mmCIF file of C-alpha atoms in Angstrom:
data_model
loop_
_atom_site.group_PDB
_atom_site.id
_atom_site.type_symbol
_atom_site.label_atom_id
_atom_site.label_comp_id
_atom_site.label_asym_id
_atom_site.label_seq_id
_atom_site.Cartn_x
_atom_site.Cartn_y
_atom_site.Cartn_z
ATOM 1 C CA UNK A 1 11.907 -31.359 -3.833
ATOM 2 C CA UNK A 2 8.991 -33.177 -2.222
ATOM 3 C CA UNK A 3 11.300 -34.832 0.320
ATOM 4 C CA UNK A 4 12.956 -31.630 1.521
ATOM 5 C CA UNK A 5 12.008 -30.490 5.019
ATOM 6 C CA UNK A 6 13.141 -26.941 5.874
ATOM 7 C CA UNK A 7 15.620 -27.134 8.738
ATOM 8 C CA UNK A 8 14.445 -23.876 10.348
ATOM 9 C CA UNK A 9 10.701 -24.225 9.820
ATOM 10 C CA UNK A 10 8.957 -22.962 12.932
ATOM 11 C CA UNK A 11 7.536 -25.820 15.007
ATOM 12 C CA UNK A 12 7.226 -24.538 18.557
ATOM 13 C CA UNK A 13 9.131 -22.802 21.320
ATOM 14 C CA UNK A 14 10.667 -19.343 21.633
ATOM 15 C CA UNK A 15 9.616 -17.366 18.563
ATOM 16 C CA UNK A 16 12.131 -14.567 19.072
ATOM 17 C CA UNK A 17 15.078 -16.970 19.315
ATOM 18 C CA UNK A 18 13.828 -18.819 16.204
ATOM 19 C CA UNK A 19 13.478 -15.527 14.326
ATOM 20 C CA UNK A 20 17.034 -14.572 15.207
ATOM 21 C CA UNK A 21 18.418 -17.820 13.779
ATOM 22 C CA UNK A 22 16.313 -17.752 10.617
ATOM 23 C CA UNK A 23 16.872 -14.066 9.886
ATOM 24 C CA UNK A 24 20.640 -14.567 10.024
ATOM 25 C CA UNK A 25 20.368 -17.506 7.616
ATOM 26 C CA UNK A 26 18.003 -15.615 5.316
ATOM 27 C CA UNK A 27 20.376 -12.669 4.999
ATOM 28 C CA UNK A 28 23.102 -15.077 3.929
ATOM 29 C CA UNK A 29 20.866 -16.844 1.391
ATOM 30 C CA UNK A 30 19.845 -13.521 -0.153
ATOM 31 C CA UNK A 31 23.455 -12.345 -0.336
ATOM 32 C CA UNK A 32 22.286 -9.250 1.517
ATOM 33 C CA UNK A 33 24.880 -6.516 1.349
ATOM 34 C CA UNK A 34 26.947 -5.648 4.398
ATOM 35 C CA UNK A 35 28.874 -2.878 2.637
ATOM 36 C CA UNK A 36 28.873 0.595 4.238
ATOM 37 C CA UNK A 37 26.032 2.790 3.000
ATOM 38 C CA UNK A 38 26.836 5.449 0.437
ATOM 39 C CA UNK A 39 25.325 8.976 0.548
ATOM 40 C CA UNK A 40 21.726 9.045 -0.719
ATOM 41 C CA UNK A 41 22.344 12.129 -2.887
ATOM 42 C CA UNK A 42 18.591 12.783 -3.173
ATOM 43 C CA UNK A 43 17.600 14.840 -6.240
ATOM 44 C CA UNK A 44 14.161 16.280 -6.900
ATOM 45 C CA UNK A 45 13.135 15.940 -10.569
ATOM 46 C CA UNK A 46 9.705 17.561 -10.446
ATOM 47 C CA UNK A 47 6.815 18.408 -8.134
ATOM 48 C CA UNK A 48 3.138 18.582 -9.116
ATOM 49 C CA UNK A 49 -0.218 19.185 -7.529
ATOM 50 C CA UNK A 50 -2.687 16.307 -7.716
ATOM 51 C CA UNK A 51 -6.386 16.251 -6.763
ATOM 52 C CA UNK A 52 -5.419 13.964 -3.858
ATOM 53 C CA UNK A 53 -2.394 15.994 -2.750
ATOM 54 C CA UNK A 54 1.181 16.583 -3.881
ATOM 55 C CA UNK A 55 3.466 14.279 -5.893
ATOM 56 C CA UNK A 56 7.240 14.685 -6.165
ATOM 57 C CA UNK A 57 9.559 12.662 -8.367
ATOM 58 C CA UNK A 58 12.976 12.055 -6.872
ATOM 59 C CA UNK A 59 16.065 9.948 -7.478
ATOM 60 C CA UNK A 60 18.245 8.603 -4.685
ATOM 61 C CA UNK A 61 21.409 6.510 -4.723
ATOM 62 C CA UNK A 62 21.009 3.097 -3.128
ATOM 63 C CA UNK A 63 24.528 1.774 -3.670
ATOM 64 C CA UNK A 64 27.297 2.405 -6.219
ATOM 65 C CA UNK A 65 25.891 2.298 -9.771
ATOM 66 C CA UNK A 66 22.322 1.928 -8.474
ATOM 67 C CA UNK A 67 20.167 5.058 -8.674
ATOM 68 C CA UNK A 68 16.527 4.621 -7.677
ATOM 69 C CA UNK A 69 13.729 6.737 -9.192
ATOM 70 C CA UNK A 70 10.767 7.167 -6.851
ATOM 71 C CA UNK A 71 7.601 9.162 -6.301
ATOM 72 C CA UNK A 72 6.838 10.779 -2.957
ATOM 73 C CA UNK A 73 3.070 11.230 -2.647
ATOM 74 C CA UNK A 74 1.654 13.397 0.138
ATOM 75 C CA UNK A 75 -2.105 13.376 0.856
ATOM 76 C CA UNK A 76 -3.899 16.699 1.169
ATOM 77 C CA UNK A 77 -6.083 15.309 3.974
ATOM 78 C CA UNK A 78 -3.159 14.739 6.364
ATOM 79 C CA UNK A 79 -0.371 16.721 7.951
ATOM 80 C CA UNK A 80 3.191 15.693 8.820
ATOM 81 C CA UNK A 81 4.533 13.569 10.276
ATOM 82 C CA UNK A 82 2.867 11.264 7.733
ATOM 83 C CA UNK A 83 2.384 7.536 7.952
ATOM 84 C CA UNK A 84 4.027 6.172 4.805
ATOM 85 C CA UNK A 85 3.482 3.086 2.693
ATOM 86 C CA UNK A 86 6.339 1.990 0.441
ATOM 87 C CA UNK A 87 4.627 0.876 -2.785
ATOM 88 C CA UNK A 88 6.164 -1.724 -5.092
ATOM 89 C CA UNK A 89 4.913 -2.634 -8.539
ATOM 90 C CA UNK A 90 5.434 -6.157 -9.846
ATOM 91 C CA UNK A 91 5.667 -7.178 -13.493
ATOM 92 C CA UNK A 92 4.001 -4.035 -14.806
ATOM 93 C CA UNK A 93 5.630 -1.303 -16.884
ATOM 94 C CA UNK A 94 6.906 0.387 -13.748
ATOM 95 C CA UNK A 95 6.312 2.602 -10.754
ATOM 96 C CA UNK A 96 4.319 5.077 -12.869
ATOM 97 C CA UNK A 97 1.383 2.674 -12.529
ATOM 98 C CA UNK A 98 1.227 3.489 -8.806
ATOM 99 C CA UNK A 99 0.254 7.098 -9.568
ATOM 100 C CA UNK A 100 -1.825 6.357 -12.664
ATOM 101 C CA UNK A 101 0.266 8.121 -15.327
ATOM 102 C CA UNK A 102 1.977 7.003 -18.520
ATOM 103 C CA UNK A 103 5.615 5.934 -18.249
ATOM 104 C CA UNK A 104 6.882 8.000 -21.170
ATOM 105 C CA UNK A 105 4.765 11.069 -20.380
ATOM 106 C CA UNK A 106 4.048 11.493 -16.689
ATOM 107 C CA UNK A 107 1.707 14.426 -17.387
ATOM 108 C CA UNK A 108 -0.816 12.053 -19.006
ATOM 109 C CA UNK A 109 -3.208 10.036 -16.870
ATOM 110 C CA UNK A 110 -3.775 6.360 -17.643
ATOM 111 C CA UNK A 111 -6.317 3.786 -16.558
ATOM 112 C CA UNK A 112 -4.864 1.270 -14.132
ATOM 113 C CA UNK A 113 -6.401 -2.222 -14.013
ATOM 114 C CA UNK A 114 -6.473 -4.422 -10.949
ATOM 115 C CA UNK A 115 -6.296 -1.612 -8.350
ATOM 116 C CA UNK A 116 -2.541 -1.316 -8.945
ATOM 117 C CA UNK A 117 -2.565 2.480 -8.534
ATOM 118 C CA UNK A 118 -1.269 1.917 -5.015
ATOM 119 C CA UNK A 119 -0.148 5.473 -4.249
ATOM 120 C CA UNK A 120 -3.501 6.964 -5.191
ATOM 121 C CA UNK A 121 -5.143 4.416 -2.908
ATOM 122 C CA UNK A 122 -2.845 5.507 -0.098
ATOM 123 C CA UNK A 123 -3.416 9.228 -0.654
ATOM 124 C CA UNK A 124 -7.186 8.785 -0.758
ATOM 125 C CA UNK A 125 -6.931 7.272 2.725
ATOM 126 C CA UNK A 126 -4.665 9.939 4.231
ATOM 127 C CA UNK A 127 -1.485 7.878 3.928
ATOM 128 C CA UNK A 128 1.661 9.119 2.195
ATOM 129 C CA UNK A 129 3.403 6.843 -0.294
ATOM 130 C CA UNK A 130 6.946 6.265 -1.487
ATOM 131 C CA UNK A 131 6.782 4.471 -4.851
ATOM 132 C CA UNK A 132 10.115 2.831 -5.656
ATOM 133 C CA UNK A 133 11.126 1.710 -9.134
ATOM 134 C CA UNK A 134 12.216 -1.889 -8.596
ATOM 135 C CA UNK A 135 15.359 -3.172 -10.257
ATOM 136 C CA UNK A 136 14.729 -4.452 -13.810
ATOM 137 C CA UNK A 137 11.262 -2.832 -14.026
ATOM 138 C CA UNK A 138 10.152 0.412 -15.646
ATOM 139 C CA UNK A 139 12.915 2.999 -15.901
ATOM 140 C CA UNK A 140 15.360 0.428 -14.484
ATOM 141 C CA UNK A 141 14.695 -2.182 -17.165
ATOM 142 C CA UNK A 142 17.682 -3.499 -19.120
ATOM 143 C CA UNK A 143 18.442 -0.975 -21.879
ATOM 144 C CA UNK A 144 22.123 -1.544 -22.697
ATOM 145 C CA UNK A 145 22.553 -5.214 -23.567
ATOM 146 C CA UNK A 146 22.426 -6.075 -27.251
ATOM 147 C CA UNK A 147 20.346 -9.146 -26.472
ATOM 148 C CA UNK A 148 17.812 -9.064 -23.645
ATOM 149 C CA UNK A 149 15.850 -11.923 -22.112
ATOM 150 C CA UNK A 150 12.154 -12.035 -22.977
ATOM 151 C CA UNK A 151 11.305 -11.882 -19.271
ATOM 152 C CA UNK A 152 12.532 -8.515 -18.042
ATOM 153 C CA UNK A 153 14.093 -9.507 -14.733
ATOM 154 C CA UNK A 154 15.915 -12.646 -15.931
ATOM 155 C CA UNK A 155 19.110 -10.792 -16.838
ATOM 156 C CA UNK A 156 19.214 -8.886 -13.550
ATOM 157 C CA UNK A 157 18.532 -12.062 -11.545
ATOM 158 C CA UNK A 158 21.352 -13.943 -13.267
ATOM 159 C CA UNK A 159 23.784 -11.039 -12.917
ATOM 160 C CA UNK A 160 23.021 -10.838 -9.194
ATOM 161 C CA UNK A 161 23.928 -14.518 -8.834
ATOM 162 C CA UNK A 162 27.284 -13.851 -10.488
ATOM 163 C CA UNK A 163 27.986 -11.312 -7.739
ATOM 164 C CA UNK A 164 26.954 -13.714 -4.977
ATOM 165 C CA UNK A 165 23.675 -11.870 -4.478
ATOM 166 C CA UNK A 166 20.014 -12.331 -5.412
ATOM 167 C CA UNK A 167 17.701 -9.909 -7.161
ATOM 168 C CA UNK A 168 15.286 -10.197 -4.225
ATOM 169 C CA UNK A 169 18.056 -9.168 -1.839
ATOM 170 C CA UNK A 170 19.005 -6.216 -4.021
ATOM 171 C CA UNK A 171 15.392 -5.074 -4.206
ATOM 172 C CA UNK A 172 15.010 -5.323 -0.438
ATOM 173 C CA UNK A 173 18.150 -3.230 -0.030
ATOM 174 C CA UNK A 174 16.535 -0.526 -2.183
ATOM 175 C CA UNK A 175 13.568 -0.570 0.220
ATOM 176 C CA UNK A 176 15.999 -0.148 3.126
ATOM 177 C CA UNK A 177 17.567 2.852 1.414
ATOM 178 C CA UNK A 178 14.077 4.183 0.678
ATOM 179 C CA UNK A 179 13.439 4.167 4.424
ATOM 180 C CA UNK A 180 16.705 6.068 4.841
ATOM 181 C CA UNK A 181 15.368 8.614 2.330
ATOM 182 C CA UNK A 182 12.224 9.035 4.444
ATOM 183 C CA UNK A 183 14.399 9.672 7.491
ATOM 184 C CA UNK A 184 16.276 12.329 5.528
ATOM 185 C CA UNK A 185 13.018 14.051 4.513
ATOM 186 C CA UNK A 186 11.957 14.618 8.109
ATOM 187 C CA UNK A 187 8.199 14.564 7.409
ATOM 188 C CA UNK A 188 7.576 10.834 7.942
ATOM 189 C CA UNK A 189 6.260 9.219 11.106
ATOM 190 C CA UNK A 190 9.023 6.648 11.418
ATOM 191 C CA UNK A 191 6.889 4.544 13.765
ATOM 192 C CA UNK A 192 4.323 4.058 10.987
ATOM 193 C CA UNK A 193 6.166 2.953 7.853
ATOM 194 C CA UNK A 194 4.650 0.082 5.874
ATOM 195 C CA UNK A 195 5.329 -1.821 2.671
ATOM 196 C CA UNK A 196 2.926 -3.139 0.045
ATOM 197 C CA UNK A 197 3.026 -4.550 -3.460
ATOM 198 C CA UNK A 198 1.426 -7.003 -5.844
ATOM 199 C CA UNK A 199 3.048 -10.046 -7.469
ATOM 200 C CA UNK A 200 6.782 -9.267 -7.796
ATOM 201 C CA UNK A 201 6.159 -6.237 -5.597
ATOM 202 C CA UNK A 202 4.479 -8.454 -3.024
ATOM 203 C CA UNK A 203 7.468 -10.797 -3.053
ATOM 204 C CA UNK A 204 9.803 -7.921 -2.255
ATOM 205 C CA UNK A 205 7.367 -6.788 0.438
ATOM 206 C CA UNK A 206 7.517 -10.244 2.074
ATOM 207 C CA UNK A 207 11.313 -10.341 2.194
ATOM 208 C CA UNK A 208 11.569 -6.686 3.217
ATOM 209 C CA UNK A 209 9.176 -7.368 6.083
ATOM 210 C CA UNK A 210 11.357 -10.297 7.114
ATOM 211 C CA UNK A 211 14.595 -8.304 7.234
ATOM 212 C CA UNK A 212 13.841 -4.634 7.906
ATOM 213 C CA UNK A 213 13.077 -3.772 11.511
ATOM 214 C CA UNK A 214 11.885 -0.225 10.728
ATOM 215 C CA UNK A 215 8.793 -1.488 8.887
ATOM 216 C CA UNK A 216 5.647 -1.437 11.015
ATOM 217 C CA UNK A 217 3.034 -2.838 8.580
ATOM 218 C CA UNK A 218 3.061 -5.113 5.543
ATOM 219 C CA UNK A 219 0.467 -5.863 2.837
ATOM 220 C CA UNK A 220 1.844 -8.342 0.265
ATOM 221 C CA UNK A 221 -0.619 -9.201 -2.509
ATOM 222 C CA UNK A 222 -0.740 -12.246 -4.818
ATOM 223 C CA UNK A 223 2.738 -13.396 -3.799
ATOM 224 C CA UNK A 224 2.278 -15.521 -0.663
ATOM 225 C CA UNK A 225 1.935 -19.298 -0.892
ATOM 226 C CA UNK A 226 3.866 -22.435 -0.045
ATOM 227 C CA UNK A 227 6.961 -22.824 -2.190
ATOM 228 C CA UNK A 228 5.895 -26.284 -3.326
ATOM 229 C CA UNK A 229 2.431 -25.276 -4.534
ATOM 230 C CA UNK A 230 3.532 -22.082 -6.291
ATOM 231 C CA UNK A 231 7.045 -21.284 -7.471
ATOM 232 C CA UNK A 232 8.233 -24.864 -6.976
ATOM 233 C CA UNK A 233 5.688 -26.330 -9.378
ATOM 234 C CA UNK A 234 4.462 -23.482 -11.635
ATOM 235 C CA UNK A 235 6.472 -21.411 -14.122
ATOM 236 C CA UNK A 236 7.639 -18.170 -12.493
ATOM 237 C CA UNK A 237 10.118 -15.449 -13.332
ATOM 238 C CA UNK A 238 13.685 -15.904 -12.049
ATOM 239 C CA UNK A 239 13.288 -13.066 -9.538
ATOM 240 C CA UNK A 240 11.229 -15.382 -7.287
ATOM 241 C CA UNK A 241 14.047 -17.826 -6.584
ATOM 242 C CA UNK A 242 16.515 -17.872 -3.682
ATOM 243 C CA UNK A 243 19.108 -20.657 -3.980
ATOM 244 C CA UNK A 244 18.784 -23.172 -1.146
ATOM 245 C CA UNK A 245 15.904 -21.512 0.652
ATOM 246 C CA UNK A 246 13.665 -24.575 0.738
ATOM 247 C CA UNK A 247 16.316 -26.372 2.800
ATOM 248 C CA UNK A 248 15.968 -23.639 5.401
ATOM 249 C CA UNK A 249 12.403 -22.263 5.455
ATOM 250 C CA UNK A 250 9.080 -22.025 3.664
ATOM 251 C CA UNK A 251 7.462 -18.743 2.693
ATOM 252 C CA UNK A 252 5.305 -18.638 5.815
ATOM 253 C CA UNK A 253 8.440 -18.823 7.945
ATOM 254 C CA UNK A 254 9.990 -15.968 5.970
ATOM 255 C CA UNK A 255 6.973 -13.738 6.568
ATOM 256 C CA UNK A 256 6.802 -15.054 10.140
ATOM 257 C CA UNK A 257 9.949 -13.042 10.803
ATOM 258 C CA UNK A 258 7.671 -9.986 10.720
ATOM 259 C CA UNK A 259 5.738 -11.113 13.812
ATOM 260 C CA UNK A 260 4.374 -9.532 15.961
ATOM 261 C CA UNK A 261 3.902 -6.584 13.590
ATOM 262 C CA UNK A 262 0.602 -6.385 11.644
ATOM 263 C CA UNK A 263 0.466 -8.091 8.251
ATOM 264 C CA UNK A 264 -2.424 -8.299 5.778
ATOM 265 C CA UNK A 265 -1.934 -11.052 3.196
ATOM 266 C CA UNK A 266 -3.994 -10.410 0.038
ATOM 267 C CA UNK A 267 -4.841 -13.206 -2.391
ATOM 268 C CA UNK A 268 -7.082 -13.868 -5.376
ATOM 269 C CA UNK A 269 -9.327 -16.886 -5.187
ATOM 270 C CA UNK A 270 -8.713 -17.575 -8.911
ATOM 271 C CA UNK A 271 -4.995 -16.670 -8.974
ATOM 272 C CA UNK A 272 -3.502 -19.393 -11.157
ATOM 273 C CA UNK A 273 0.140 -18.852 -10.152
ATOM 274 C CA UNK A 274 -0.407 -18.544 -6.401
ATOM 275 C CA UNK A 275 -3.157 -21.180 -5.926
ATOM 276 C CA UNK A 276 -5.534 -20.473 -3.084
ATOM 277 C CA UNK A 277 -5.107 -23.874 -1.406
ATOM 278 C CA UNK A 278 -1.384 -23.197 -1.071
ATOM 279 C CA UNK A 279 -2.117 -19.683 0.180
ATOM 280 C CA UNK A 280 -4.391 -21.046 2.902
ATOM 281 C CA UNK A 281 -1.844 -23.685 3.929
ATOM 282 C CA UNK A 282 0.907 -21.065 4.163
ATOM 283 C CA UNK A 283 -1.354 -18.711 6.072
ATOM 284 C CA UNK A 284 -2.148 -21.372 8.661
ATOM 285 C CA UNK A 285 1.592 -21.780 9.311
ATOM 286 C CA UNK A 286 1.967 -17.991 9.510
ATOM 287 C CA UNK A 287 -0.940 -17.787 11.949
ATOM 288 C CA UNK A 288 0.732 -20.468 14.124
ATOM 289 C CA UNK A 289 3.796 -18.265 14.403
ATOM 290 C CA UNK A 290 1.759 -15.194 15.321
ATOM 291 C CA UNK A 291 -0.303 -17.210 17.820
ATOM 292 C CA UNK A 292 2.875 -18.514 19.455
ATOM 293 C CA UNK A 293 3.975 -14.954 20.096
ATOM 294 C CA UNK A 294 0.504 -13.946 21.343
ATOM 295 C CA UNK A 295 -0.489 -11.686 18.427
ATOM 296 C CA UNK A 296 -2.701 -13.836 16.207
ATOM 297 C CA UNK A 297 -5.035 -10.852 15.732
ATOM 298 C CA UNK A 298 -2.246 -9.014 13.879
ATOM 299 C CA UNK A 299 -2.159 -11.634 11.105
ATOM 300 C CA UNK A 300 -4.940 -11.293 8.509
ATOM 301 C CA UNK A 301 -5.869 -12.922 5.207
ATOM 302 C CA UNK A 302 -8.004 -11.156 2.588
ATOM 303 C CA UNK A 303 -9.250 -13.149 -0.410
ATOM 304 C CA UNK A 304 -10.586 -11.250 -3.413
ATOM 305 C CA UNK A 305 -13.036 -12.762 -5.876
ATOM 306 C CA UNK A 306 -10.782 -12.899 -8.915
ATOM 307 C CA UNK A 307 -7.300 -13.575 -10.207
ATOM 308 C CA UNK A 308 -3.786 -12.170 -9.983
ATOM 309 C CA UNK A 309 -4.325 -8.553 -8.934
ATOM 310 C CA UNK A 310 -4.732 -6.285 -5.907
ATOM 311 C CA UNK A 311 -8.133 -5.911 -4.190
ATOM 312 C CA UNK A 312 -8.293 -2.418 -2.759
ATOM 313 C CA UNK A 313 -11.913 -2.441 -1.563
ATOM 314 C CA UNK A 314 -11.358 -5.702 0.307
ATOM 315 C CA UNK A 315 -7.842 -5.124 1.615
ATOM 316 C CA UNK A 316 -7.682 -1.488 2.683
ATOM 317 C CA UNK A 317 -10.363 -1.619 5.420
ATOM 318 C CA UNK A 318 -8.483 -4.516 6.997
ATOM 319 C CA UNK A 319 -5.124 -2.741 6.687
ATOM 320 C CA UNK A 320 -6.493 0.483 8.164
ATOM 321 C CA UNK A 321 -7.966 -1.480 11.064
ATOM 322 C CA UNK A 322 -4.577 -3.124 11.617
ATOM 323 C CA UNK A 323 -2.806 0.244 11.522
ATOM 324 C CA UNK A 324 -5.197 1.517 14.165
ATOM 325 C CA UNK A 325 -4.609 -1.507 16.386
ATOM 326 C CA UNK A 326 -7.892 -3.283 15.669
ATOM 327 C CA UNK A 327 -8.483 -6.791 16.951
ATOM 328 C CA UNK A 328 -10.139 -8.506 13.983
ATOM 329 C CA UNK A 329 -8.312 -11.610 12.805
ATOM 330 C CA UNK A 330 -8.584 -14.515 10.417
ATOM 331 C CA UNK A 331 -9.860 -14.934 6.879
ATOM 332 C CA UNK A 332 -11.896 -11.939 5.720
ATOM 333 C CA UNK A 333 -13.261 -13.489 2.519
ATOM 334 C CA UNK A 334 -13.893 -17.207 2.954
#
């Protein structure tokens, strides 16, 4: 692996032309679906008042045999059309963590470690949230097989490969259909749709940012690094792997497809599976891409003083500044 040089790593020249070539290759590597979209068939399960606003639970159909539970969270301090953040949990017990309730009883509040109650963080800041249950997590965990892998997403990742797809690609497609669901609602500001997540949620956020043109902001947490320093040399779940990607691009190039749109990369200084030296190296490559397109100020790195978690107090001020078109750039916690 050490001798592999990605063929489409950005070096110099026309960023837009480079993005076009890499994005086409990335879609192929992910096995991204080109099938016609099926009707969303959105169903409301319940609606409840919350001290921060209103929360609805819905289910929408992403593709045949793939129904997606989600929460729609509307802040009381804002009015439509709402800016929305699509919130993605990683290897937690599911999307219920984003609104701080128990999975088996959504009427009961629960403590959420590591600032992973993403939707509540959004609502407190006047931003609406769409919390998607990722494939193989939470309510979408494997519940039918007689024997299940010890790591929850292994089975889904392997089954995706059998179909010529990847679990990352399938998860990104669910984000795309989530954006379609926001269009159908009619209360979203479609010019201000973002995506965020930690760990496995951050990974989906990175690839969604790379492929989905309707996203305006991205905040991946504890998921961005060079391939060699992180998933190429440290044990990770199977959902992190895209066959052949290192021959084509590194992670910074993938996220570089989001340029010139604002991105806030969040990292933990003591994260032992996304080491900070690799994060910094990847961020420097990402910043080169943004600088080449004249928008270096839209590319930010936030480093929290801890491990593998989200850092709301550090990250949100930077994200809000980016959403408002602020000009601060660089590393916000050196």
